Amino acid sequence: MTVTDVNVDELVASFPDKVKKNRKRHIVKKNESAGSCPQIEANTRTVPGIITQRGCCYAGCKGVVVGPIKDMISITHGPIGCAYYSWGTRRNKARADDRTPPEQIYSTMCFSTDMQESDIVFGGEKKLAKMIDEVVEIFHPRAINVCSTCPIGLIGDDLGAVAKAAEEKHGIPVIPYNCEGYKGVSQSAGHHIANNQIMEHIIGTGTEELDGKYIVNLLGEYNIGGDGWVIEQLLEEIGYKVNSILTGDSAYVNIRNLHKVHLNLVQCHRSINYIAEMMETKYGTPWLKINFIGIEATIESLRDIAQCFGDEELIARTELVIERELAAVTPELERYRKICRGKTAFSFVGGSRSHHYQYLLRDLGMEVVVAGYEFAHRDDYEGREVIPTIKSDADTKNIPELHLEPDPEMYREPNLHLNMSKEKYDELVASGRLGYYKGMYPDMIDGGIMIDDANHYETEELIEIFKPDLIFTGIKDKYVSHKMGVPSKQMHSYDYSGPYTCFRGAVTFARDIANALSTPAWKMITPPWEQSETKRT
Amino acid sequence: MTDCTVTTRVRQVNENQCHMCMPLGGVVALRGVEHSIALVHGSQGCSTYMRLANVEHFNEPIDIASSSLNEKQTIFGGEANLRKALDNVIRVYQPKVIGIMTSCLAETMGDDIERFIETYKNDREIREIDIIPVSTPSYNGTHTEGFWATTRAVVAYYARPTERHPGINVIVPNISPADIREIKRILDLMGLEYTLLPDYSLTLDRPFGGRYQKIAPGGTSTAGIARMAGAQATIQFGLTCPEPLSPGLFLEQQFGVPLINLPLPIGLDSMDLFVRTLHDLSRRPVPESLVLERGWLCDGMADAHKINAGARPAIYGEPELIYALAKLCMENGSIPAVIASGTQNSGLVGLLQPLLKDALEEPVILEEADFVTIEEAAVRKGANLAIGHSGGRYLTERQGIPGVRVGYPIHDRIGGQRILSVGYTGTLAFLDRFTNTLLEAKHGSYRRLRKEEMLNKKGVSNAKA
């Protein structure tokens, strides 16, 4: 079946009528001739019982955003389960450096208040307070995060009050996150809560003067398998100083100084665009959406960053590095391209990655025919221009919005951050580079399917229909695709591979993909005696 | 040995935990019932997280539905969502059995699940589908208790007074699908008719091939579970199972089926006990093939015990498994350095004391332990092997203590579902891994350690391995 023949109705045929209607709104077929993106429903409640792949608010807050901050102790306040589930599952690598010694790294550890029945009945505030005392006594961390799980919201523990008292007692920041799992409709709510608290409590508290002519933050990069390190190294070779990655391999001591940079780079749009936007409002820091997944994408991103500073020397050095890296990776890539060319894939991962990986796969001659997100919003699919038209519902209203004003002391006009004239800056904005993300739709293949919050059932149906060569997804549906005879790549942990970013990462990725596509065992599934029988009939 | 150190937790902080939440064990047990699907009544993160943890361990697709509770339901109750969830699961998955596990959210809200189900079944006129509620708030126990509670709930739901029959019941704790298959093979060898519950040997370890089915075929049939009430006896590998959660005790108290609580058949003594019990129940001779397997195990032990005598393992995980492993270690002359479980109330200490009374060294026994406590004890007692699930990886990473993976959950190695350690054959397979891990460490460090000792004027160092 060619991509254009797919009938969306068939996909959802098994559901009851009401569910069918709901699910159809989450599925959009790319139609090149129709021009702009049709509206897709996203960031709305999942229908109970349809086996969504979505996680919860706590997962987005602790599991994704605050967990990887290496020098903070992140305490999970609640019964024991949730702490375990968010313990190191995303391979966010961290290392010691000149500011953070190895004994100050806690991100690989798991802390829980392990609440028992009596704590649920009588409240868990005292236990939490005592636990913070202990943690401070044992580890002397620079700062502490406290993330709450479902029952906390119900029994009414005042996280804020406990945190404030602890802060006064111990003289270190203790930051509360009311990220109970039932809040919002997916992980996305947790990203937002984490962004708000980091913005309110950490960013802007640093007073150090940073060293460097072109200083950037790399927001929304989680350093899975070392992805962030590869980007950082490349940027520093060209002449940038990376103050902090957020939040892969990040440290509290660096996040404090986030506002001291010239430009924010945004890799994952969904999980971190709040901070990017809020920093622009409060400090005037401009932000640029970049993508370091894929050769072409990396080249474009590097050129865009150089353009933002407009320094001829920087631009020249960028080209030099691009040329050198391309020469280094092209011969090996060519070998894998021969295996990958013409193959199709599904991509269900992340808050921008289903989009990002389309670039890398295109570099290898592959096409993504179905792509989607668990927790994206409409702007991640359709582009940021739809943001003003998104209606906020009861679930979004439950997540507090920070209404920020320009900081009276620290705000500087965005063009001054980049050391350029207002006119030149406006030009950059108008060209769509700064402060903009176009979403996934423009890059989808004609006839391809964009699906939001795909559930288990739909994924299986889509595999039956498209019979893709490879599926990029999380671990929950990985084995479904295996059982259906389609190799898959686990994109939350990279199946213990990586890094996949920039030039050399693309080679590692291509090698993994070529291996997955060409492993002979996949062709040996049917035993020879059954093969001859089929031939006879 | 009378004064082994016994420690339960005194600190508030649980740092690097050794146990997980109740419904996680519950969904594993439920996969052992034919045509069943689990539904977690809670926010959708619970079921997503439980799928993740189980998929990583079993390397199999695992579908767990959720009632997707949101902020609104925390105020108005979760009934409407639960009904919707049931509607959709029934429509798409067509299960015959639905087990509803409660999350800590639902329990804190105080949802009356039993009433919800009754109303739902009446309204929808559902007769063909069994909906079984299990109370599993994670503040009430660990995944171990969740496993037992679910198994007991399933037994209680189906068991009805039945005519007496010569078959037996076999109730297993949270062991690997490979272990279940081995126990079934032994039962078949002994020629016994039996119902094994929960049998997830095929549902959580599917062979490749055939059309993919949304609910994996396999599992204990509900008709079989109903007949458990008439069996001549129940063998339960549940020495550490708390009485209120014990499925075997329920069958004994309600239907008079005698309960024989046995240790997991790991090691010579425990396996002999199992075979002797089967021999007594079946009144059949022990088949020659099993005698051969026993011989190979004895032979393997004879070959390895000199090496194993140098082992000081730290054993951690679920109480039933670590008790069995501690016993096996003692048989081989490996006196455990640490025996630790994340659970409480399993009676582990009382069980271990007679086992360790003649030991030359005193192990540290920990209940309600986290890995920081385990690590501290392991270092203090000179542990040189870490036996258990993936949580112990820090013992290797931080302390250089080599690990042998066994138990649940295992997510940093492949094939958690295939780890075999029961029966004579399984014991030998486990023992070889145990011995070879020791040897590998020895080969890797022997020369260096001897050199250090010789250069150390104070004499023999206390270096490990």
Short mmCIF file of C-alpha atoms in Angstrom, two decimals, chain B residues 186 190 262 270-280 286-287 290 424:
data_model
loop_
_atom_site.label_atom_id
_atom_site.label_comp_id
_atom_site.label_asym_id
_atom_site.label_seq_id
_atom_site.Cartn_x
_atom_site.Cartn_y
_atom_site.Cartn_z
CA ILE B 186 9.24 -31.60 37.25
CA MET B 190 6.35 -37.00 38.63
CA LEU B 262 7.84 -25.15 50.92
CA SER B 270 14.98 -27.50 49.09
CA MET B 271 14.67 -29.38 45.81
CA ASP B 272 14.83 -32.73 47.63
CA LEU B 273 12.05 -31.51 49.87
CA PHE B 274 9.94 -30.65 46.84
CA VAL B 275 10.60 -34.00 45.13
CA ARG B 276 9.91 -35.93 48.33
CA THR B 277 6.63 -34.09 48.77
CA LEU B 278 5.65 -34.88 45.18
CA HIS B 279 6.69 -38.49 45.72
CA ASP B 280 4.50 -38.72 48.84
CA VAL B 286 11.10 -40.70 41.39
CA PRO B 287 11.95 -41.08 37.69
CA LEU B 290 15.39 -36.67 37.82
CA TYR B 424 18.37 -29.58 40.15
#
